[in-house]
PDB file of N, CA and C in Angstrom:
ATOM      1  N   MET A  29     157.651 162.567  69.542  1.00 56.00           N
ATOM      2  CA  MET A  29     157.922 162.483  70.959  1.00 56.00           C
ATOM      3  C   MET A  29     157.797 161.016  71.396  1.00 56.00           C
ATOM      4  N   ALA A  30     158.730 160.563  72.209  1.00 76.00           N
ATOM      5  CA  ALA A  30     158.714 159.186  72.717  1.00 76.00           C
ATOM      6  C   ALA A  30     157.519 158.996  73.653  1.00 76.00           C
ATOM      7  N   GLN A  31     156.986 157.786  73.654  1.00 91.00           N
ATOM      8  CA  GLN A  31     155.843 157.479  74.506  1.00 91.00           C
ATOM      9  C   GLN A  31     156.219 156.444  75.556  1.00 91.00           C
ATOM     10  N   ALA A  32     155.419 156.370  76.586  1.00 91.00           N
ATOM     11  CA  ALA A  32     155.615 155.358  77.618  1.00 91.00           C
ATOM     12  C   ALA A  32     155.293 153.982  77.033  1.00 91.00           C
ATOM     13  N   ILE A  33     156.028 152.971  77.485  1.00 91.00           N
ATOM     14  CA  ILE A  33     155.836 151.593  77.028  1.00 91.00           C
ATOM     15  C   ILE A  33     155.470 150.737  78.230  1.00 91.00           C
ATOM     16  N   LEU A  34     154.349 150.042  78.122  1.00 94.00           N
ATOM     17  CA  LEU A  34     153.922 149.158  79.192  1.00 94.00           C
ATOM     18  C   LEU A  34     154.877 147.970  79.286  1.00 94.00           C
ATOM     19  N   VAL A  35     155.456 147.760  80.450  1.00 93.00           N
ATOM     20  CA  VAL A  35     156.389 146.661  80.694  1.00 93.00           C
ATOM     21  C   VAL A  35     155.649 145.477  81.304  1.00 93.00           C
ATOM     22  N   GLN A  36     154.761 145.751  82.255  1.00 93.00           N
ATOM     23  CA  GLN A  36     154.047 144.678  82.937  1.00 93.00           C
ATOM     24  C   GLN A  36     152.738 145.204  83.505  1.00 93.00           C
ATOM     25  N   ARG A  37     151.692 144.416  83.353  1.00 97.00           N
ATOM     26  CA  ARG A  37     150.404 144.685  84.005  1.00 97.00           C
ATOM     27  C   ARG A  37     149.821 143.333  84.381  1.00 97.00           C
ATOM     28  N   THR A  38     149.818 143.031  85.673  1.00 96.00           N
ATOM     29  CA  THR A  38     149.306 141.749  86.133  1.00 96.00           C
ATOM     30  C   THR A  38     148.449 141.932  87.379  1.00 96.00           C
ATOM     31  N   ARG A  39     147.501 141.032  87.518  1.00 97.00           N
ATOM     32  CA  ARG A  39     146.721 140.930  88.753  1.00 97.00           C
ATOM     33  C   ARG A  39     146.705 139.451  89.091  1.00 97.00           C
ATOM     34  N   SER A  40     147.202 139.122  90.281  1.00 96.00           N
ATOM     35  CA  SER A  40     147.287 137.729  90.724  1.00 96.00           C
ATOM     36  C   SER A  40     146.530 137.577  92.033  1.00 96.00           C
ATOM     37  N   TYR A  41     145.609 136.618  92.054  1.00 97.00           N
ATOM     38  CA  TYR A  41     144.857 136.332  93.276  1.00 97.00           C
ATOM     39  C   TYR A  41     145.658 135.342  94.108  1.00 97.00           C
ATOM     40  N   LEU A  42     145.897 135.693  95.370  1.00 95.00           N
ATOM     41  CA  LEU A  42     146.726 134.881  96.249  1.00 95.00           C
ATOM     42  C   LEU A  42     145.889 133.964  97.127  1.00 95.00           C
ATOM     43  N   ARG A  43     144.725 134.421  97.497  1.00 94.00           N
ATOM     44  CA  ARG A  43     143.719 133.636  98.223  1.00 94.00           C
ATOM     45  C   ARG A  43     142.431 134.454  98.162  1.00 94.00           C
ATOM     46  N   GLU A  44     141.356 133.902  98.685  1.00 94.00           N
ATOM     47  CA  GLU A  44     140.075 134.591  98.577  1.00 94.00           C
ATOM     48  C   GLU A  44     140.144 135.984  99.188  1.00 94.00           C
ATOM     49  N   GLY A  45     139.787 136.983  98.389  1.00 95.00           N
ATOM     50  CA  GLY A  45     139.766 138.364  98.855  1.00 95.00           C
ATOM     51  C   GLY A  45     141.113 139.049  98.911  1.00 95.00           C
ATOM     52  N   VAL A  46     142.180 138.381  98.441  1.00 97.00           N
ATOM     53  CA  VAL A  46     143.533 138.956  98.493  1.00 97.00           C
ATOM     54  C   VAL A  46     144.184 138.842  97.116  1.00 97.00           C
ATOM     55  N   PHE A  47     144.616 139.976  96.582  1.00 98.00           N
ATOM     56  CA  PHE A  47     145.306 139.941  95.292  1.00 98.00           C
ATOM     57  C   PHE A  47     146.427 140.967  95.248  1.00 98.00           C
ATOM     58  N   VAL A  48     147.331 140.754  94.300  1.00 98.00           N
ATOM     59  CA  VAL A  48     148.438 141.667  94.021  1.00 98.00           C
ATOM     60  C   VAL A  48     148.223 142.212  92.615  1.00 98.00           C
ATOM     61  N   GLU A  49     148.408 143.514  92.472  1.00 98.00           N
ATOM     62  CA  GLU A  49     148.347 144.135  91.150  1.00 98.00           C
ATOM     63  C   GLU A  49     149.656 144.886  90.919  1.00 98.00           C
ATOM     64  N   ILE A  50     150.270 144.626  89.776  1.00 97.00           N
ATOM     65  CA  ILE A  50     151.557 145.252  89.433  1.00 97.00           C
ATOM     66  C   ILE A  50     151.423 145.911  88.063  1.00 97.00           C
ATOM     67  N   VAL A  51     151.788 147.190  87.997  1.00 97.00           N
ATOM     68  CA  VAL A  51     151.801 147.929  86.735  1.00 97.00           C
ATOM     69  C   VAL A  51     153.138 148.660  86.655  1.00 97.00           C
ATOM     70  N   VAL A  52     153.871 148.410  85.569  1.00 96.00           N
ATOM     71  CA  VAL A  52     155.179 149.052  85.364  1.00 96.00           C
ATOM     72  C   VAL A  52     155.232 149.598  83.933  1.00 96.00           C
ATOM     73  N   TRP A  53     155.607 150.849  83.819  1.00 95.00           N
ATOM     74  CA  TRP A  53     155.792 151.512  82.524  1.00 95.00           C
ATOM     75  C   TRP A  53     157.242 151.956  82.398  1.00 95.00           C
ATOM     76  N   HIS A  54     157.791 151.847  81.193  1.00 94.00           N
ATOM     77  CA  HIS A  54     159.082 152.478  80.890  1.00 94.00           C
ATOM     78  C   HIS A  54     158.726 153.833  80.291  1.00 94.00           C
ATOM     79  N   VAL A  55     159.187 154.906  80.921  1.00 93.00           N
ATOM     80  CA  VAL A  55     158.829 156.254  80.487  1.00 93.00           C
ATOM     81  C   VAL A  55     160.027 156.933  79.828  1.00 93.00           C
ATOM     82  N   PRO A  56     159.772 157.853  78.896  1.00 89.00           N
ATOM     83  CA  PRO A  56     160.876 158.485  78.161  1.00 89.00           C
ATOM     84  C   PRO A  56     161.756 159.382  79.024  1.00 89.00           C
ATOM     85  N   ALA A  57     161.232 159.873  80.131  1.00 86.00           N
ATOM     86  CA  ALA A  57     162.011 160.732  81.040  1.00 86.00           C
ATOM     87  C   ALA A  57     161.574 160.425  82.469  1.00 86.00           C
ATOM     88  N   PRO A  58     162.492 160.514  83.411  1.00 87.00           N
ATOM     89  CA  PRO A  58     162.121 160.251  84.811  1.00 87.00           C
ATOM     90  C   PRO A  58     160.987 161.157  85.282  1.00 87.00           C
ATOM     91  N   LEU A  59     160.136 160.605  86.141  1.00 87.00           N
ATOM     92  CA  LEU A  59     159.091 161.408  86.766  1.00 87.00           C
ATOM     93  C   LEU A  59     159.729 162.368  87.761  1.00 87.00           C
ATOM     94  N   ARG A  60     159.085 163.481  88.016  1.00 85.00           N
ATOM     95  CA  ARG A  60     159.564 164.416  89.034  1.00 85.00           C
ATOM     96  C   ARG A  60     159.733 163.672  90.347  1.00 85.00           C
ATOM     97  N   GLY A  61     160.919 163.733  90.936  1.00 85.00           N
ATOM     98  CA  GLY A  61     161.191 163.067  92.200  1.00 85.00           C
ATOM     99  C   GLY A  61     161.867 161.714  92.056  1.00 85.00           C
ATOM    100  N   SER A  62     161.950 161.189  90.840  1.00 89.00           N
ATOM    101  CA  SER A  62     162.627 159.906  90.590  1.00 89.00           C
ATOM    102  C   SER A  62     163.810 160.135  89.660  1.00 89.00           C
ATOM    103  N   ALA A  63     164.796 159.239  89.747  1.00 88.00           N
ATOM    104  CA  ALA A  63     166.001 159.390  88.922  1.00 88.00           C
ATOM    105  C   ALA A  63     166.137 158.258  87.911  1.00 88.00           C
ATOM    106  N   HIS A  64     165.032 157.615  87.554  1.00 91.00           N
ATOM    107  CA  HIS A  64     165.064 156.471  86.632  1.00 91.00           C
ATOM    108  C   HIS A  64     163.899 156.581  85.657  1.00 91.00           C
ATOM    109  N   GLY A  65     163.907 155.748  84.644  1.00 92.00           N
ATOM    110  CA  GLY A  65     162.912 155.813  83.583  1.00 92.00           C
ATOM    111  C   GLY A  65     161.737 154.866  83.740  1.00 92.00           C
ATOM    112  N   PHE A  66     161.239 154.699  84.944  1.00 93.00           N
ATOM    113  CA  PHE A  66     160.087 153.818  85.168  1.00 93.00           C
ATOM    114  C   PHE A  66     159.017 154.528  85.973  1.00 93.00           C
ATOM    115  N   LYS A  67     157.785 154.206  85.663  1.00 95.00           N
ATOM    116  CA  LYS A  67     156.618 154.606  86.466  1.00 95.00           C
ATOM    117  C   LYS A  67     155.989 153.297  86.913  1.00 95.00           C
ATOM    118  N   TYR A  68     155.763 153.147  88.216  1.00 95.00           N
ATOM    119  CA  TYR A  68     155.250 151.873  88.705  1.00 95.00           C
ATOM    120  C   TYR A  68     154.257 152.063  89.829  1.00 95.00           C
ATOM    121  N   SER A  69     153.413 151.065  89.981  1.00 96.00           N
ATOM    122  CA  SER A  69     152.488 150.975  91.092  1.00 96.00           C
ATOM    123  C   SER A  69     152.296 149.495  91.371  1.00 96.00           C
ATOM    124  N   MET A  70     152.562 149.091  92.598  1.00 97.00           N
ATOM    125  CA  MET A  70     152.432 147.693  93.004  1.00 97.00           C
ATOM    126  C   MET A  70     151.622 147.679  94.278  1.00 97.00           C
ATOM    127  N   ALA A  71     150.536 146.926  94.289  1.00 98.00           N
ATOM    128  CA  ALA A  71     149.641 146.955  95.438  1.00 98.00           C
ATOM    129  C   ALA A  71     149.242 145.556  95.877  1.00 98.00           C
ATOM    130  N   LEU A  72     149.117 145.398  97.186  1.00 98.00           N
ATOM    131  CA  LEU A  72     148.536 144.208  97.797  1.00 98.00           C
ATOM    132  C   LEU A  72     147.211 144.654  98.384  1.00 98.00           C
ATOM    133  N   VAL A  73     146.135 144.028  97.912  1.00 97.00           N
ATOM    134  CA  VAL A  73     144.791 144.403  98.343  1.00 97.00           C
ATOM    135  C   VAL A  73     144.174 143.214  99.065  1.00 97.00           C
ATOM    136  N   ALA A  74     143.623 143.476 100.257  1.00 97.00           N
ATOM    137  CA  ALA A  74     142.982 142.433 101.057  1.00 97.00           C
ATOM    138  C   ALA A  74     141.640 142.950 101.553  1.00 97.00           C
ATOM    139  N   GLY A  75     140.596 142.206 101.277  1.00 95.00           N
ATOM    140  CA  GLY A  75     139.264 142.620 101.717  1.00 95.00           C
ATOM    141  C   GLY A  75     138.854 143.972 101.176  1.00 95.00           C
ATOM    142  N   GLY A  76     139.298 144.300  99.958  1.00 94.00           N
ATOM    143  CA  GLY A  76     138.959 145.574  99.340  1.00 94.00           C
ATOM    144  C   GLY A  76     139.790 146.755  99.804  1.00 94.00           C
ATOM    145  N   GLU A  77     140.763 146.518 100.677  1.00 94.00           N
ATOM    146  CA  GLU A  77     141.608 147.592 101.213  1.00 94.00           C
ATOM    147  C   GLU A  77     143.053 147.388 100.768  1.00 94.00           C
ATOM    148  N   CYS A  78     143.696 148.466 100.306  1.00 96.00           N
ATOM    149  CA  CYS A  78     145.107 148.401  99.943  1.00 96.00           C
ATOM    150  C   CYS A  78     145.927 148.388 101.229  1.00 96.00           C
ATOM    151  N   VAL A  79     146.616 147.277 101.485  1.00 97.00           N
ATOM    152  CA  VAL A  79     147.391 147.141 102.723  1.00 97.00           C
ATOM    153  C   VAL A  79     148.890 147.365 102.508  1.00 97.00           C
ATOM    154  N   LEU A  80     149.322 147.326 101.237  1.00 97.00           N
ATOM    155  CA  LEU A  80     150.729 147.541 100.906  1.00 97.00           C
ATOM    156  C   LEU A  80     150.794 148.107  99.499  1.00 97.00           C
ATOM    157  N   ARG A  81     151.580 149.156  99.302  1.00 97.00           N
ATOM    158  CA  ARG A  81     151.735 149.715  97.953  1.00 97.00           C
ATOM    159  C   ARG A  81     153.120 150.314  97.802  1.00 97.00           C
ATOM    160  N   TYR A  82     153.725 150.043  96.664  1.00 97.00           N
ATOM    161  CA  TYR A  82     154.965 150.695  96.256  1.00 97.00           C
ATOM    162  C   TYR A  82     154.601 151.521  95.025  1.00 97.00           C
ATOM    163  N   ASP A  83     155.041 152.781  94.979  1.00 95.00           N
ATOM    164  CA  ASP A  83     154.796 153.579  93.778  1.00 95.00           C
ATOM    165  C   ASP A  83     155.746 154.763  93.732  1.00 95.00           C
ATOM    166  N   ASN A  84     155.723 155.451  92.617  1.00 93.00           N
ATOM    167  CA  ASN A  84     156.556 156.641  92.455  1.00 93.00           C
ATOM    168  C   ASN A  84     155.733 157.751  91.804  1.00 93.00           C
ATOM    169  N   GLU A  85     154.756 158.190  92.537  1.00 83.00           N
ATOM    170  CA  GLU A  85     153.891 159.279  92.115  1.00 83.00           C
ATOM    171  C   GLU A  85     154.742 160.503  91.754  1.00 83.00           C
ATOM    172  N   ALA A  86     154.392 161.157  90.657  1.00 75.00           N
ATOM    173  CA  ALA A  86     155.141 162.341  90.218  1.00 75.00           C
ATOM    174  C   ALA A  86     155.200 163.377  91.337  1.00 75.00           C
ATOM    175  N   GLY A  87     156.403 163.845  91.614  1.00 79.00           N
ATOM    176  CA  GLY A  87     156.603 164.848  92.648  1.00 79.00           C
ATOM    177  C   GLY A  87     156.922 164.255  94.014  1.00 79.00           C
ATOM    178  N   LYS A  88     156.489 163.025  94.257  1.00 85.00           N
ATOM    179  CA  LYS A  88     156.753 162.370  95.543  1.00 85.00           C
ATOM    180  C   LYS A  88     157.968 161.466  95.471  1.00 85.00           C
ATOM    181  N   GLY A  89     158.282 160.983  94.301  1.00 90.00           N
ATOM    182  CA  GLY A  89     159.398 160.061  94.144  1.00 90.00           C
ATOM    183  C   GLY A  89     159.049 158.658  94.608  1.00 90.00           C
ATOM    184  N   ASP A  90     160.053 157.826  94.695  1.00 94.00           N
ATOM    185  CA  ASP A  90     159.879 156.415  95.058  1.00 94.00           C
ATOM    186  C   ASP A  90     159.551 156.299  96.544  1.00 94.00           C
ATOM    187  N   HIS A  91     158.483 155.555  96.845  1.00 95.00           N
ATOM    188  CA  HIS A  91     158.093 155.358  98.238  1.00 95.00           C
ATOM    189  C   HIS A  91     157.193 154.135  98.353  1.00 95.00           C
ATOM    190  N   ARG A  92     156.953 153.726  99.598  1.00 95.00           N
ATOM    191  CA  ARG A  92     156.053 152.607  99.839  1.00 95.00           C
ATOM    192  C   ARG A  92     155.099 152.954 100.965  1.00 95.00           C
ATOM    193  N   HIS A  93     153.933 152.366 100.891  1.00 95.00           N
ATOM    194  CA  HIS A  93     152.902 152.519 101.915  1.00 95.00           C
ATOM    195  C   HIS A  93     152.710 151.142 102.534  1.00 95.00           C
ATOM    196  N   PHE A  94     152.760 151.070 103.840  1.00 92.00           N
ATOM    197  CA  PHE A  94     152.474 149.826 104.546  1.00 92.00           C
ATOM    198  C   PHE A  94     151.427 150.176 105.583  1.00 92.00           C
ATOM    199  N   GLY A  95     150.175 149.819 105.284  1.00 86.00           N
ATOM    200  CA  GLY A  95     149.081 150.296 106.110  1.00 86.00           C
ATOM    201  C   GLY A  95     148.983 151.798 105.959  1.00 86.00           C
ATOM    202  N   VAL A  96     148.951 152.521 107.062  1.00 87.00           N
ATOM    203  CA  VAL A  96     148.849 153.984 107.010  1.00 87.00           C
ATOM    204  C   VAL A  96     150.224 154.659 106.983  1.00 87.00           C
ATOM    205  N   GLU A  97     151.286 153.876 107.159  1.00 92.00           N
ATOM    206  CA  GLU A  97     152.634 154.447 107.163  1.00 92.00           C
ATOM    207  C   GLU A  97     153.172 154.587 105.746  1.00 92.00           C
ATOM    208  N   GLU A  98     153.901 155.661 105.510  1.00 92.00           N
ATOM    209  CA  GLU A  98     154.548 155.897 104.226  1.00 92.00           C
ATOM    210  C   GLU A  98     156.029 156.143 104.488  1.00 92.00           C
ATOM    211  N   ALA A  99     156.888 155.541 103.639  1.00 94.00           N
ATOM    212  CA  ALA A  99     158.330 155.698 103.809  1.00 94.00           C
ATOM    213  C   ALA A  99     159.000 155.775 102.444  1.00 94.00           C
ATOM    214  N   PRO A 100     160.113 156.495 102.351  1.00 94.00           N
ATOM    215  CA  PRO A 100     160.859 156.532 101.092  1.00 94.00           C
ATOM    216  C   PRO A 100     161.331 155.125 100.712  1.00 94.00           C
ATOM    217  N   TYR A 101     161.494 154.905  99.426  1.00 94.00           N
ATOM    218  CA  TYR A 101     162.026 153.640  98.923  1.00 94.00           C
ATOM    219  C   TYR A 101     163.206 153.962  98.025  1.00 94.00           C
ATOM    220  N   VAL A 102     164.323 153.271  98.214  1.00 94.00           N
ATOM    221  CA  VAL A 102     165.514 153.476  97.385  1.00 94.00           C
ATOM    222  C   VAL A 102     165.429 152.521  96.194  1.00 94.00           C
ATOM    223  N   PHE A 103     165.172 153.079  95.018  1.00 94.00           N
ATOM    224  CA  PHE A 103     165.023 152.295  93.791  1.00 94.00           C
ATOM    225  C   PHE A 103     166.402 151.891  93.277  1.00 94.00           C
ATOM    226  N   MET A 104     166.615 150.574  93.155  1.00 94.00           N
ATOM    227  CA  MET A 104     167.896 150.062  92.665  1.00 94.00           C
ATOM    228  C   MET A 104     167.745 149.325  91.334  1.00 94.00           C
ATOM    229  N   GLY A 105     166.529 149.250  90.825  1.00 93.00           N
ATOM    230  CA  GLY A 105     166.254 148.555  89.574  1.00 93.00           C
ATOM    231  C   GLY A 105     164.949 147.791  89.686  1.00 93.00           C
ATOM    232  N   ILE A 106     164.400 147.436  88.534  1.00 94.00           N
ATOM    233  CA  ILE A 106     163.106 146.748  88.503  1.00 94.00           C
ATOM    234  C   ILE A 106     163.175 145.389  89.192  1.00 94.00           C
ATOM    235  N   ASP A 107     164.233 144.623  88.963  1.00 94.00           N
ATOM    236  CA  ASP A 107     164.332 143.299  89.590  1.00 94.00           C
ATOM    237  C   ASP A 107     164.344 143.412  91.112  1.00 94.00           C
ATOM    238  N   GLU A 108     165.092 144.371  91.633  1.00 96.00           N
ATOM    239  CA  GLU A 108     165.157 144.572  93.072  1.00 96.00           C
ATOM    240  C   GLU A 108     163.816 145.066  93.615  1.00 96.00           C
ATOM    241  N   LEU A 109     163.158 145.945  92.871  1.00 96.00           N
ATOM    242  CA  LEU A 109     161.847 146.452  93.261  1.00 96.00           C
ATOM    243  C   LEU A 109     160.843 145.301  93.387  1.00 96.00           C
ATOM    244  N   LEU A 110     160.797 144.442  92.376  1.00 96.00           N
ATOM    245  CA  LEU A 110     159.882 143.294  92.414  1.00 96.00           C
ATOM    246  C   LEU A 110     160.226 142.351  93.565  1.00 96.00           C
ATOM    247  N   ALA A 111     161.509 142.146  93.812  1.00 97.00           N
ATOM    248  CA  ALA A 111     161.933 141.270  94.912  1.00 97.00           C
ATOM    249  C   ALA A 111     161.542 141.866  96.266  1.00 97.00           C
ATOM    250  N   ASP A 112     161.750 143.161  96.445  1.00 97.00           N
ATOM    251  CA  ASP A 112     161.402 143.811  97.713  1.00 97.00           C
ATOM    252  C   ASP A 112     159.894 143.782  97.947  1.00 97.00           C
ATOM    253  N   PHE A 113     159.129 144.076  96.903  1.00 97.00           N
ATOM    254  CA  PHE A 113     157.678 144.035  97.021  1.00 97.00           C
ATOM    255  C   PHE A 113     157.223 142.610  97.345  1.00 97.00           C
ATOM    256  N   GLY A 114     157.780 141.630  96.634  1.00 97.00           N
ATOM    257  CA  GLY A 114     157.427 140.231  96.884  1.00 97.00           C
ATOM    258  C   GLY A 114     157.738 139.808  98.311  1.00 97.00           C
ATOM    259  N   ALA A 115     158.860 140.247  98.844  1.00 97.00           N
ATOM    260  CA  ALA A 115     159.226 139.906 100.226  1.00 97.00           C
ATOM    261  C   ALA A 115     158.229 140.518 101.204  1.00 97.00           C
ATOM    262  N   ASP A 116     157.809 141.761 100.967  1.00 97.00           N
ATOM    263  CA  ASP A 116     156.826 142.391 101.845  1.00 97.00           C
ATOM    264  C   ASP A 116     155.463 141.707 101.738  1.00 97.00           C
ATOM    265  N   VAL A 117     155.091 141.280 100.531  1.00 97.00           N
ATOM    266  CA  VAL A 117     153.828 140.556 100.349  1.00 97.00           C
ATOM    267  C   VAL A 117     153.874 139.239 101.128  1.00 97.00           C
ATOM    268  N   ARG A 118     154.964 138.490 100.988  1.00 96.00           N
ATOM    269  CA  ARG A 118     155.093 137.220 101.714  1.00 96.00           C
ATOM    270  C   ARG A 118     155.044 137.444 103.226  1.00 96.00           C
ATOM    271  N   GLY A 119     155.673 138.495 103.701  1.00 95.00           N
ATOM    272  CA  GLY A 119     155.640 138.819 105.118  1.00 95.00           C
ATOM    273  C   GLY A 119     154.226 139.141 105.579  1.00 95.00           C
ATOM    274  N   TRP A 120     153.498 139.928 104.791  1.00 96.00           N
ATOM    275  CA  TRP A 120     152.122 140.257 105.162  1.00 96.00           C
ATOM    276  C   TRP A 120     151.251 138.988 105.193  1.00 96.00           C
ATOM    277  N   LEU A 121     151.415 138.124 104.178  1.00 95.00           N
ATOM    278  CA  LEU A 121     150.632 136.881 104.126  1.00 95.00           C
ATOM    279  C   LEU A 121     150.938 135.985 105.330  1.00 95.00           C
ATOM    280  N   ARG A 122     152.201 135.926 105.707  1.00 94.00           N
ATOM    281  CA  ARG A 122     152.614 135.124 106.868  1.00 94.00           C
ATOM    282  C   ARG A 122     151.988 135.670 108.145  1.00 94.00           C
ATOM    283  N   ASP A 123     151.954 136.993 108.280  1.00 93.00           N
ATOM    284  CA  ASP A 123     151.426 137.631 109.484  1.00 93.00           C
ATOM    285  C   ASP A 123     149.905 137.724 109.498  1.00 93.00           C
ATOM    286  N   ASN A 124     149.267 137.461 108.365  1.00 91.00           N
ATOM    287  CA  ASN A 124     147.805 137.571 108.243  1.00 91.00           C
ATOM    288  C   ASN A 124     147.244 136.319 107.582  1.00 91.00           C
ATOM    289  N   PRO A 125     147.303 135.178 108.302  1.00 85.00           N
ATOM    290  CA  PRO A 125     146.879 133.901 107.691  1.00 85.00           C
ATOM    291  C   PRO A 125     145.386 133.839 107.366  1.00 85.00           C
TER     292      PRO A 125
END
């Protein structure tokens, strides 16, 4: 049976008390609710609180959390996912100096 392959696992500190953690797996079959072969979780954590997260939890499909709000996310590929997450991180950093 095919196994999941780790594509990326990084934690980057952006400033004191603020970091980004990205974990991406290539999976042998799409998760329930997703139509692609990736499992991912990308989070921006500030002061010990997750303020932004993109993930595709099994059964929920692709979505993002921004504060307490949750919204669907249209997955167009890993490069686009990383770019969208990066843009939201930059926006949060700009709005929270």
